[in-house]
PDB file of C-alpha atoms and ligand atoms in Angstrom:
ATOM      1  CA  MET A   1      90.991 114.674  81.231  1.00 62.00           C
ATOM      2  CA  GLY A   2      89.032 114.470  84.083  1.00 82.00           C
ATOM      3  CA  VAL A   3      88.248 113.126  86.502  1.00 93.00           C
ATOM      4  CA  ASN A   4      86.236 109.299  86.813  1.00 94.00           C
ATOM      5  CA  LYS A   5      83.381 109.881  89.046  1.00 94.00           C
ATOM      6  CA  GLU A   6      81.813 106.136  88.522  1.00 95.00           C
ATOM      7  CA  VAL A   7      85.302 104.948  89.833  1.00 95.00           C
ATOM      8  CA  PHE A   8      85.153 107.854  92.679  1.00 97.00           C
ATOM      9  CA  GLY A   9      82.199 106.065  93.719  1.00 96.00           C
ATOM     10  CA  THR A  10      83.476 102.604  93.767  1.00 96.00           C
ATOM     11  CA  LEU A  11      86.102 103.204  95.458  1.00 96.00           C
ATOM     12  CA  THR A  12      84.314 105.474  98.037  1.00 96.00           C
ATOM     13  CA  ALA A  13      81.973 102.783  98.652  1.00 96.00           C
ATOM     14  CA  ALA A  14      84.772 100.222  98.998  1.00 94.00           C
ATOM     15  CA  MET A  15      86.026 102.580 101.610  1.00 95.00           C
ATOM     16  CA  LYS A  16      82.533 101.994 103.981  1.00 93.00           C
ATOM     17  CA  PRO A  17      82.874  98.637 105.403  1.00 91.00           C
ATOM     18  CA  SER A  18      85.996  99.247 107.282  1.00 90.00           C
ATOM     19  CA  GLY A  19      85.890 103.047 107.861  1.00 95.00           C
ATOM     20  CA  ALA A  20      89.159 103.040 105.249  1.00 98.00           C
ATOM     21  CA  THR A  21      90.732 106.405 104.212  1.00 98.00           C
ATOM     22  CA  LEU A  22      90.746 107.289 100.554  1.00 98.00           C
ATOM     23  CA  ILE A  23      93.622 109.301  99.912  1.00 98.00           C
ATOM     24  CA  ALA A  24      93.237 110.710  95.764  1.00 98.00           C
ATOM     25  CA  VAL A  25      96.375 111.064  94.553  1.00 98.00           C
ATOM     26  CA  SER A  26      96.803 113.672  92.219  1.00 98.00           C
ATOM     27  CA  LYS A  27     100.211 114.148  91.284  1.00 97.00           C
ATOM     28  CA  THR A  28     101.290 115.835  88.136  1.00 96.00           C
ATOM     29  CA  LYS A  29      96.979 116.706  87.901  1.00 96.00           C
ATOM     30  CA  PRO A  30      95.929 119.956  87.468  1.00 96.00           C
ATOM     31  CA  SER A  31      93.802 121.448  90.275  1.00 97.00           C
ATOM     32  CA  GLU A  32      90.632 121.900  88.336  1.00 96.00           C
ATOM     33  CA  ASP A  33      90.681 117.474  89.034  1.00 97.00           C
ATOM     34  CA  ILE A  34      91.288 118.180  92.487  1.00 98.00           C
ATOM     35  CA  MET A  35      88.601 120.661  92.660  1.00 98.00           C
ATOM     36  CA  GLU A  36      85.893 117.646  90.704  1.00 97.00           C
ATOM     37  CA  LEU A  37      86.473 115.295  93.058  1.00 97.00           C
ATOM     38  CA  TYR A  38      86.339 118.448  96.250  1.00 98.00           C
ATOM     39  CA  ALA A  39      82.756 119.016  94.811  1.00 97.00           C
ATOM     40  CA  LEU A  40      81.856 115.292  95.673  1.00 96.00           C
ATOM     41  CA  GLY A  41      83.154 116.049  98.919  1.00 97.00           C
ATOM     42  CA  GLN A  42      86.753 114.440  98.823  1.00 98.00           C
ATOM     43  CA  ARG A  43      89.063 116.127 101.334  1.00 98.00           C
ATOM     44  CA  ASP A  44      92.405 113.726 101.581  1.00 98.00           C
ATOM     45  CA  PHE A  45      94.734 114.591  98.686  1.00 98.00           C
ATOM     46  CA  GLY A  46      98.025 112.681  97.995  1.00 98.00           C
ATOM     47  CA  GLU A  47     101.221 114.292  96.427  1.00 98.00           C
ATOM     48  CA  ASN A  48     104.782 113.309  95.620  1.00 97.00           C
ATOM     49  CA  TYR A  49     106.785 116.649  94.338  1.00 97.00           C
ATOM     50  CA  VAL A  50     107.280 119.639  97.159  1.00 98.00           C
ATOM     51  CA  GLN A  51     106.907 122.547  94.344  1.00 98.00           C
ATOM     52  CA  GLU A  52     103.890 121.198  92.852  1.00 98.00           C
ATOM     53  CA  LEU A  53     102.114 120.775  96.428  1.00 98.00           C
ATOM     54  CA  VAL A  54     103.483 123.988  97.821  1.00 98.00           C
ATOM     55  CA  LYS A  55     101.828 125.461  94.695  1.00 98.00           C
ATOM     56  CA  LYS A  56      98.439 123.239  94.779  1.00 98.00           C
ATOM     57  CA  GLN A  57      98.225 124.057  98.583  1.00 98.00           C
ATOM     58  CA  ALA A  58      98.349 128.200  97.750  1.00 98.00           C
ATOM     59  CA  GLU A  59      95.501 128.118  95.896  1.00 97.00           C
ATOM     60  CA  LEU A  60      93.404 124.994  96.619  1.00 98.00           C
ATOM     61  CA  PRO A  61      90.869 125.305  99.564  1.00 98.00           C
ATOM     62  CA  ALA A  62      92.368 125.456 103.044  1.00 98.00           C
ATOM     63  CA  ASP A  63      90.656 122.417 104.233  1.00 98.00           C
ATOM     64  CA  ILE A  64      91.528 120.108 101.935  1.00 98.00           C
ATOM     65  CA  ARG A  65      94.237 117.450 103.939  1.00 98.00           C
ATOM     66  CA  TRP A  66      97.463 117.145 101.931  1.00 98.00           C
ATOM     67  CA  HIS A  67      99.076 113.926 102.494  1.00 98.00           C
ATOM     68  CA  PHE A  68     102.958 113.954 101.164  1.00 98.00           C
ATOM     69  CA  ILE A  69     103.715 110.317 100.139  1.00 98.00           C
ATOM     70  CA  GLY A  70     106.340 110.908  97.765  1.00 95.00           C
ATOM     71  CA  HIS A  71     110.128 110.176  98.893  1.00 95.00           C
ATOM     72  CA  LEU A  72     111.067 113.481 100.690  1.00 97.00           C
ATOM     73  CA  GLN A  73     114.674 115.145 101.105  1.00 97.00           C
ATOM     74  CA  THR A  74     116.057 116.760 104.660  1.00 98.00           C
ATOM     75  CA  ASN A  75     116.063 119.986 102.942  1.00 98.00           C
ATOM     76  CA  LYS A  76     112.748 120.589 101.769  1.00 98.00           C
ATOM     77  CA  VAL A  77     110.648 119.492 104.722  1.00 98.00           C
ATOM     78  CA  LYS A  78     110.350 122.986 105.744  1.00 98.00           C
ATOM     79  CA  MET A  79     108.577 123.994 102.620  1.00 98.00           C
ATOM     80  CA  ILE A  80     105.959 121.855 103.516  1.00 98.00           C
ATOM     81  CA  ALA A  81     106.134 121.398 107.455  1.00 98.00           C
ATOM     82  CA  PRO A  82     103.366 124.487 108.199  1.00 98.00           C
ATOM     83  CA  PHE A  83     100.776 123.211 106.278  1.00 98.00           C
ATOM     84  CA  VAL A  84     101.195 118.945 105.355  1.00 98.00           C
ATOM     85  CA  HIS A  85      98.397 117.168 107.020  1.00 98.00           C
ATOM     86  CA  MET A  86     100.720 113.767 107.141  1.00 98.00           C
ATOM     87  CA  ILE A  87     103.908 112.623 105.739  1.00 98.00           C
ATOM     88  CA  HIS A  88     103.723 108.865 104.359  1.00 98.00           C
ATOM     89  CA  GLY A  89     107.101 108.657 103.396  1.00 95.00           C
ATOM     90  CA  VAL A  90     109.625 108.506 105.955  1.00 98.00           C
ATOM     91  CA  ASP A  91     112.590 106.098 105.278  1.00 96.00           C
ATOM     92  CA  SER A  92     115.448 107.200 107.578  1.00 95.00           C
ATOM     93  CA  ILE A  93     115.765 108.156 110.564  1.00 95.00           C
ATOM     94  CA  ARG A  94     117.443 111.712 109.305  1.00 96.00           C
ATOM     95  CA  LEU A  95     114.024 112.573 107.985  1.00 97.00           C
ATOM     96  CA  LEU A  96     112.513 111.936 110.798  1.00 97.00           C
ATOM     97  CA  GLU A  97     114.760 114.144 112.898  1.00 98.00           C
ATOM     98  CA  ALA A  98     114.424 116.878 110.243  1.00 98.00           C
ATOM     99  CA  ILE A  99     111.029 116.852 110.691  1.00 98.00           C
ATOM    100  CA  ASP A 100     110.955 117.065 113.937  1.00 98.00           C
ATOM    101  CA  LYS A 101     113.519 120.007 114.100  1.00 98.00           C
ATOM    102  CA  GLU A 102     111.583 121.999 111.614  1.00 98.00           C
ATOM    103  CA  GLY A 103     107.916 121.377 113.265  1.00 98.00           C
ATOM    104  CA  LYS A 104     109.843 122.520 116.303  1.00 98.00           C
ATOM    105  CA  LYS A 105     110.870 125.904 114.922  1.00 98.00           C
ATOM    106  CA  ILE A 106     106.931 126.388 113.848  1.00 98.00           C
ATOM    107  CA  ASN A 107     105.744 124.621 116.849  1.00 98.00           C
ATOM    108  CA  ARG A 108     103.650 122.120 115.232  1.00 98.00           C
ATOM    109  CA  LYS A 109     103.768 118.353 115.300  1.00 98.00           C
ATOM    110  CA  ILE A 110     103.069 117.235 112.105  1.00 98.00           C
ATOM    111  CA  ASN A 111     101.843 113.659 111.308  1.00 98.00           C
ATOM    112  CA  CYS A 112     104.170 110.966 110.087  1.00 98.00           C
ATOM    113  CA  LEU A 113     104.305 107.388 109.318  1.00 98.00           C
ATOM    114  CA  LEU A 114     107.213 105.341 108.872  1.00 98.00           C
ATOM    115  CA  GLN A 115     107.240 104.371 105.386  1.00 98.00           C
ATOM    116  CA  VAL A 116     108.398  99.797 105.376  1.00 97.00           C
ATOM    117  CA  HIS A 117     110.065  98.324 102.955  1.00 95.00           C
ATOM    118  CA  VAL A 118     108.667  94.899 102.199  1.00 92.00           C
ATOM    119  CA  ALA A 119     108.326  94.809  97.876  1.00 86.00           C
ATOM    120  CA  ARG A 120     111.027  92.723  96.260  1.00 81.00           C
ATOM    121  CA  GLU A 121     111.929  95.323  94.421  1.00 77.00           C
ATOM    122  CA  GLU A 122     115.512  97.026  94.888  1.00 73.00           C
ATOM    123  CA  THR A 123     114.024 100.416  93.870  1.00 67.00           C
ATOM    124  CA  LYS A 124     111.489 101.633  96.551  1.00 68.00           C
ATOM    125  CA  PHE A 125     112.570 103.061  99.073  1.00 84.00           C
ATOM    126  CA  GLY A 126     111.899 102.348 103.242  1.00 93.00           C
ATOM    127  CA  LEU A 127     113.077 100.958 106.267  1.00 96.00           C
ATOM    128  CA  ASP A 128     113.787  97.410 106.840  1.00 95.00           C
ATOM    129  CA  LEU A 129     112.074  95.962 109.637  1.00 95.00           C
ATOM    130  CA  ALA A 130     115.088  96.156 112.417  1.00 96.00           C
ATOM    131  CA  GLU A 131     115.155 100.323 111.223  1.00 96.00           C
ATOM    132  CA  ALA A 132     111.307 100.405 111.594  1.00 97.00           C
ATOM    133  CA  ARG A 133     111.545  98.809 114.778  1.00 97.00           C
ATOM    134  CA  GLN A 134     114.658 100.780 115.687  1.00 97.00           C
ATOM    135  CA  ALA A 135     112.989 104.229 114.607  1.00 97.00           C
ATOM    136  CA  ALA A 136     109.672 103.402 116.712  1.00 97.00           C
ATOM    137  CA  ALA A 137     111.406 102.644 120.596  1.00 96.00           C
ATOM    138  CA  MET A 138     113.546 105.999 119.799  1.00 96.00           C
ATOM    139  CA  TYR A 139     110.208 107.644 119.376  1.00 96.00           C
ATOM    140  CA  PHE A 140     108.131 105.826 122.086  1.00 94.00           C
ATOM    141  CA  LEU A 141     110.435 105.142 124.725  1.00 94.00           C
ATOM    142  CA  GLU A 142     112.863 107.443 124.675  1.00 95.00           C
ATOM    143  CA  LYS A 143     110.623 110.400 123.557  1.00 94.00           C
ATOM    144  CA  LYS A 144     112.962 111.923 120.644  1.00 94.00           C
ATOM    145  CA  TYR A 145     110.988 113.316 118.259  1.00 97.00           C
ATOM    146  CA  PRO A 146     108.217 115.435 120.250  1.00 97.00           C
ATOM    147  CA  PHE A 147     107.272 117.558 117.475  1.00 98.00           C
ATOM    148  CA  VAL A 148     106.179 114.376 115.594  1.00 98.00           C
ATOM    149  CA  ALA A 149     103.287 112.480 116.007  1.00 97.00           C
ATOM    150  CA  LEU A 150     103.806 109.249 114.914  1.00 96.00           C
ATOM    151  CA  CYS A 151     100.626 107.665 113.069  1.00 96.00           C
ATOM    152  CA  GLY A 152     100.935 104.353 111.784  1.00 97.00           C
ATOM    153  CA  ILE A 153     103.123 102.667 108.420  1.00 98.00           C
ATOM    154  CA  MET A 154     103.327 103.186 104.854  1.00 98.00           C
ATOM    155  CA  GLY A 155     104.343 100.628 102.367  1.00 97.00           C
ATOM    156  CA  MET A 156     103.961  99.337  98.955  1.00 96.00           C
ATOM    157  CA  ALA A 157     103.933  96.229  97.788  1.00 95.00           C
ATOM    158  CA  SER A 158     105.800  94.588  94.252  1.00 94.00           C
ATOM    159  CA  PHE A 159     104.493  95.966  90.839  1.00 91.00           C
ATOM    160  CA  SER A 160     102.843  93.185  90.151  1.00 91.00           C
ATOM    161  CA  GLU A 161      99.894  90.732  89.142  1.00 92.00           C
ATOM    162  CA  ASP A 162     101.283  87.882  91.719  1.00 95.00           C
ATOM    163  CA  LYS A 163      98.136  87.907  94.338  1.00 96.00           C
ATOM    164  CA  GLU A 164     100.105  85.762  96.370  1.00 97.00           C
ATOM    165  CA  LEU A 165     102.941  87.990  96.336  1.00 96.00           C
ATOM    166  CA  LEU A 166     100.869  91.172  97.039  1.00 97.00           C
ATOM    167  CA  LYS A 167      99.036  89.298  99.972  1.00 98.00           C
ATOM    168  CA  LYS A 168     102.380  88.457 101.774  1.00 97.00           C
ATOM    169  CA  GLU A 169     103.922  91.707 101.547  1.00 97.00           C
ATOM    170  CA  PHE A 170     100.681  93.214 103.005  1.00 98.00           C
ATOM    171  CA  SER A 171     100.644  90.834 105.061  1.00 98.00           C
ATOM    172  CA  ASP A 172     104.418  91.272 106.231  1.00 97.00           C
ATOM    173  CA  LEU A 173     103.313  95.797 106.768  1.00 98.00           C
ATOM    174  CA  LYS A 174     100.467  94.475 109.272  1.00 98.00           C
ATOM    175  CA  LYS A 175     102.579  92.336 111.339  1.00 98.00           C
ATOM    176  CA  ILE A 176     105.416  95.184 111.822  1.00 98.00           C
ATOM    177  CA  TYR A 177     102.452  98.023 112.034  1.00 97.00           C
ATOM    178  CA  ASP A 178     100.434  95.502 114.922  1.00 97.00           C
ATOM    179  CA  GLU A 179     103.832  94.245 116.273  1.00 97.00           C
ATOM    180  CA  ILE A 180     104.462  98.451 117.301  1.00 96.00           C
ATOM    181  CA  ARG A 181     101.131  99.182 118.342  1.00 94.00           C
ATOM    182  CA  SER A 182     100.967  96.177 120.471  1.00 92.00           C
ATOM    183  CA  LEU A 183     104.630  97.198 121.963  1.00 92.00           C
ATOM    184  CA  TYR A 184     103.916 100.607 122.753  1.00 90.00           C
ATOM    185  CA  GLY A 185     100.144  99.933 124.306  1.00 77.00           C
ATOM    186  CA  SER A 186      97.710 102.703 124.801  1.00 72.00           C
ATOM    187  CA  ASP A 187     101.007 105.070 124.516  1.00 66.00           C
ATOM    188  CA  ALA A 188     100.515 104.366 121.358  1.00 65.00           C
ATOM    189  CA  SER A 189      96.983 105.283 120.908  1.00 72.00           C
ATOM    190  CA  ALA A 190      97.967 107.638 117.900  1.00 90.00           C
ATOM    191  CA  PHE A 191      99.397 105.117 116.060  1.00 95.00           C
ATOM    192  CA  ASN A 192      96.409 103.846 113.988  1.00 95.00           C
ATOM    193  CA  THR A 193      97.281 104.196 110.378  1.00 97.00           C
ATOM    194  CA  LEU A 194      98.309 101.729 107.733  1.00 98.00           C
ATOM    195  CA  SER A 195      98.560 102.993 104.461  1.00 98.00           C
ATOM    196  CA  MET A 196      98.621 100.186 101.840  1.00 98.00           C
ATOM    197  CA  GLY A 197      97.107 100.203  98.803  1.00 98.00           C
ATOM    198  CA  MET A 198      97.224 102.178  95.060  1.00 97.00           C
ATOM    199  CA  SER A 199      94.819 101.819  91.843  1.00 97.00           C
ATOM    200  CA  GLY A 200      96.476  98.626  90.823  1.00 95.00           C
ATOM    201  CA  ASP A 201      96.177  96.649  94.227  1.00 97.00           C
ATOM    202  CA  TYR A 202      93.664  98.593  97.009  1.00 97.00           C
ATOM    203  CA  PRO A 203      91.118  95.261  96.911  1.00 97.00           C
ATOM    204  CA  ILE A 204      93.920  93.204  98.286  1.00 97.00           C
ATOM    205  CA  ALA A 205      95.463  95.730 100.588  1.00 98.00           C
ATOM    206  CA  LEU A 206      91.770  96.653 102.354  1.00 97.00           C
ATOM    207  CA  GLU A 207      91.875  92.685 102.756  1.00 97.00           C
ATOM    208  CA  SER A 208      95.045  92.549 104.211  1.00 98.00           C
ATOM    209  CA  GLY A 209      93.895  95.202 107.114  1.00 97.00           C
ATOM    210  CA  SER A 210      94.997  98.859 105.389  1.00 98.00           C
ATOM    211  CA  ASN A 211      93.093 101.677 106.576  1.00 98.00           C
ATOM    212  CA  MET A 212      94.388 103.846 104.066  1.00 98.00           C
ATOM    213  CA  VAL A 213      94.667 103.875 100.475  1.00 98.00           C
ATOM    214  CA  ARG A 214      96.291 106.321  98.274  1.00 98.00           C
ATOM    215  CA  VAL A 215      94.960 106.060  94.295  1.00 98.00           C
ATOM    216  CA  GLY A 216      95.730 108.114  91.293  1.00 98.00           C
ATOM    217  CA  SER A 217      95.184 106.465  88.619  1.00 97.00           C
ATOM    218  CA  LEU A 218      92.460 104.679  88.544  1.00 96.00           C
ATOM    219  CA  LEU A 219      91.222 108.236  89.154  1.00 97.00           C
ATOM    220  CA  PHE A 220      92.614 110.641  87.812  1.00 96.00           C
ATOM    221  CA  GLY A 221      93.962 108.742  84.562  1.00 93.00           C
ATOM    222  CA  ALA A 222      97.130 107.769  84.023  1.00 91.00           C
ATOM    223  CA  ARG A 223      99.830 110.218  83.968  1.00 86.00           C
ATOM    224  CA  GLY A 224     101.663 111.760  80.896  1.00 77.00           C
TER     225      GLY A 224
HETATM  226  C1  PLP B   1     101.193 107.445  92.730  1.00 53.75           C
HETATM  227  C2  PLP B   1     101.942 106.707  94.063  1.00 53.75           C
HETATM  228  C3  PLP B   1     100.558 106.182  94.397  1.00 53.75           C
HETATM  229  C4  PLP B   1      99.138 106.428  93.453  1.00 53.75           C
HETATM  230  O1  PLP B   1      99.412 105.099  92.641  1.00 53.75           O
HETATM  231  P1  PLP B   1      98.290 105.158  91.115  1.00 53.75           P
HETATM  232  O2  PLP B   1      99.085 103.658  90.951  1.00 53.75           O
HETATM  233  O3  PLP B   1      98.419 105.445  90.701  1.00 53.75           O
HETATM  234  O4  PLP B   1      97.025 104.496  91.873  1.00 53.75           O
HETATM  235  C5  PLP B   1     100.387 105.929  95.968  1.00 53.75           C
HETATM  236  N1  PLP B   1     101.375 105.876  96.671  1.00 53.75           N
HETATM  237  C6  PLP B   1     102.439 106.226  96.203  1.00 53.75           C
HETATM  238  C7  PLP B   1     103.557 106.304  97.249  1.00 53.75           C
HETATM  239  C8  PLP B   1     102.725 106.953  94.678  1.00 53.75           C
HETATM  240  O5  PLP B   1     104.270 107.282  94.603  1.00 53.75           O
END
């Protein structure tokens, strides 16, 4: 139990050179653990489950930036729409539409990342490259989702020790991120976030151009 403060120091130092953002992934962990990191200055936290996030948001300080990093069902968007800082797992056009619709209802533009599938595993959610290109075109060219702020790309590499494989997958994510940025030029000024890297692979992700890492178990201990 409790937070590993030494790891927090190491992670914070690792973010420094590139200015990358550390998201502390606190899913399944108690609010006391979050407060320990909060006391050290951490403000970005990541959660995977809607009910758990809603509960924590209600009881924790209002200046925490909550990142929803899990798979989000369209019927649950409304529960987090009023306060969520960023939704990382936009893995379908349907979900993008649902977020836009909820944003419109409350007149709030919601930060989103397109989740792109590059890992070998069949089980991981995400858009393929063609779908990501299509979503970006609908957003930037057709201006379809005015209550979404499309901020970048999120992805997960394979659960693997194979460094070359991880590098390849992170570089695939960087490529689609760069492609969309260059295609939509200055219109894409808010499109500046590449969220990749977790406890097991964040150093490789940072080397590969990540500017936002999502680290859970290294900081908070293994989840039960
Ligand atoms: C749980 C989770 C993380 C954090 O994983 P760790 O291996 O514990 O660092 C990061 N990203 C996503 C999408 C997750 O679901």
